[in-house]
Tab-separated table of C-alpha atoms in Angstrom:
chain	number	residue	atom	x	y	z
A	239	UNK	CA	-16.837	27.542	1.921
A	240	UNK	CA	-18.836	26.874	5.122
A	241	UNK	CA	-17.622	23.048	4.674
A	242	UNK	CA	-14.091	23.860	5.380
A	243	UNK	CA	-15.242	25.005	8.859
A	244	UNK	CA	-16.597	20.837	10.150
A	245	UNK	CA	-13.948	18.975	11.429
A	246	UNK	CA	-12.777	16.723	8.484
A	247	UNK	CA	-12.599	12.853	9.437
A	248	UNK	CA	-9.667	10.823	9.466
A	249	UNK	CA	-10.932	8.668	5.856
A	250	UNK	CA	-11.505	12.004	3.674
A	251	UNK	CA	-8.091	13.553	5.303
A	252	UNK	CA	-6.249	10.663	4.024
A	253	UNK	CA	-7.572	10.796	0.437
A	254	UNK	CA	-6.825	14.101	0.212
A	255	UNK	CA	-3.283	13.096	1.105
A	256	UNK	CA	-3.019	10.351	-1.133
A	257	UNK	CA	-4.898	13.247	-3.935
A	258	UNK	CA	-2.362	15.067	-2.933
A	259	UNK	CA	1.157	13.140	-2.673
A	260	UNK	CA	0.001	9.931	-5.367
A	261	UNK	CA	4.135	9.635	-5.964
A	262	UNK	CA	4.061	8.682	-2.180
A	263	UNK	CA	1.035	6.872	-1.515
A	264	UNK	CA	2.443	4.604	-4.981
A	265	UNK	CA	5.735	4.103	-4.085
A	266	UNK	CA	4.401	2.667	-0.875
A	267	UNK	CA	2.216	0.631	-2.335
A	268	UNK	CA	4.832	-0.779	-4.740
A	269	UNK	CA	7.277	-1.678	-1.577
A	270	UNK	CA	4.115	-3.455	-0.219
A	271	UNK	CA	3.572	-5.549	-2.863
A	272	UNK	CA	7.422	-6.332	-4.278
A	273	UNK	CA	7.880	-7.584	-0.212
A	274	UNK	CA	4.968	-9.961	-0.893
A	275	UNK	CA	6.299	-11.245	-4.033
A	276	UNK	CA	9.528	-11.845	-2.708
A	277	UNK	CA	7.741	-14.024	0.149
A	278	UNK	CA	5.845	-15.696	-2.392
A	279	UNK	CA	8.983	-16.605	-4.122
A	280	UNK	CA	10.718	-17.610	-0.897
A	281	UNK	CA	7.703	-19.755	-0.445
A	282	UNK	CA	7.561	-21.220	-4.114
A	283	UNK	CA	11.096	-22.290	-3.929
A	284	UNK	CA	10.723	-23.994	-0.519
A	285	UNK	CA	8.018	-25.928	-1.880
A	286	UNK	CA	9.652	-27.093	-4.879
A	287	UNK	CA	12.909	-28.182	-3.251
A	288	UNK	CA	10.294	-29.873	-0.915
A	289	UNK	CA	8.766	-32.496	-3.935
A	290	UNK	CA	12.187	-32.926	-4.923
């Protein structure tokens, strides 16, 4: 257990968080990507009322 003792660096302690909460680190993820789909839609809509 001698590897508990190094300090742990910032990448590996957020794995373990993600390991740890995945409901969290999800959900988060999910938000991310239905705002970008909503902006694509904006977008999409803007560009067909544009050719019309």
């Amino acid at each position: 257990m001698a590897i508990n003792r190094k300090p742990i660096p910032k990448r590996s302690l957020l794995s373990t968080a993600a390991i740890r909460h995945p409901t969290q680190t999800l959900s988060g993820l999910e938000k991310r990507l239905a705002a970008t789909d909503s902006n694509r839609a904006k977008a999409e809509n803007h560009s067909q009322t544009g050719t019309q």
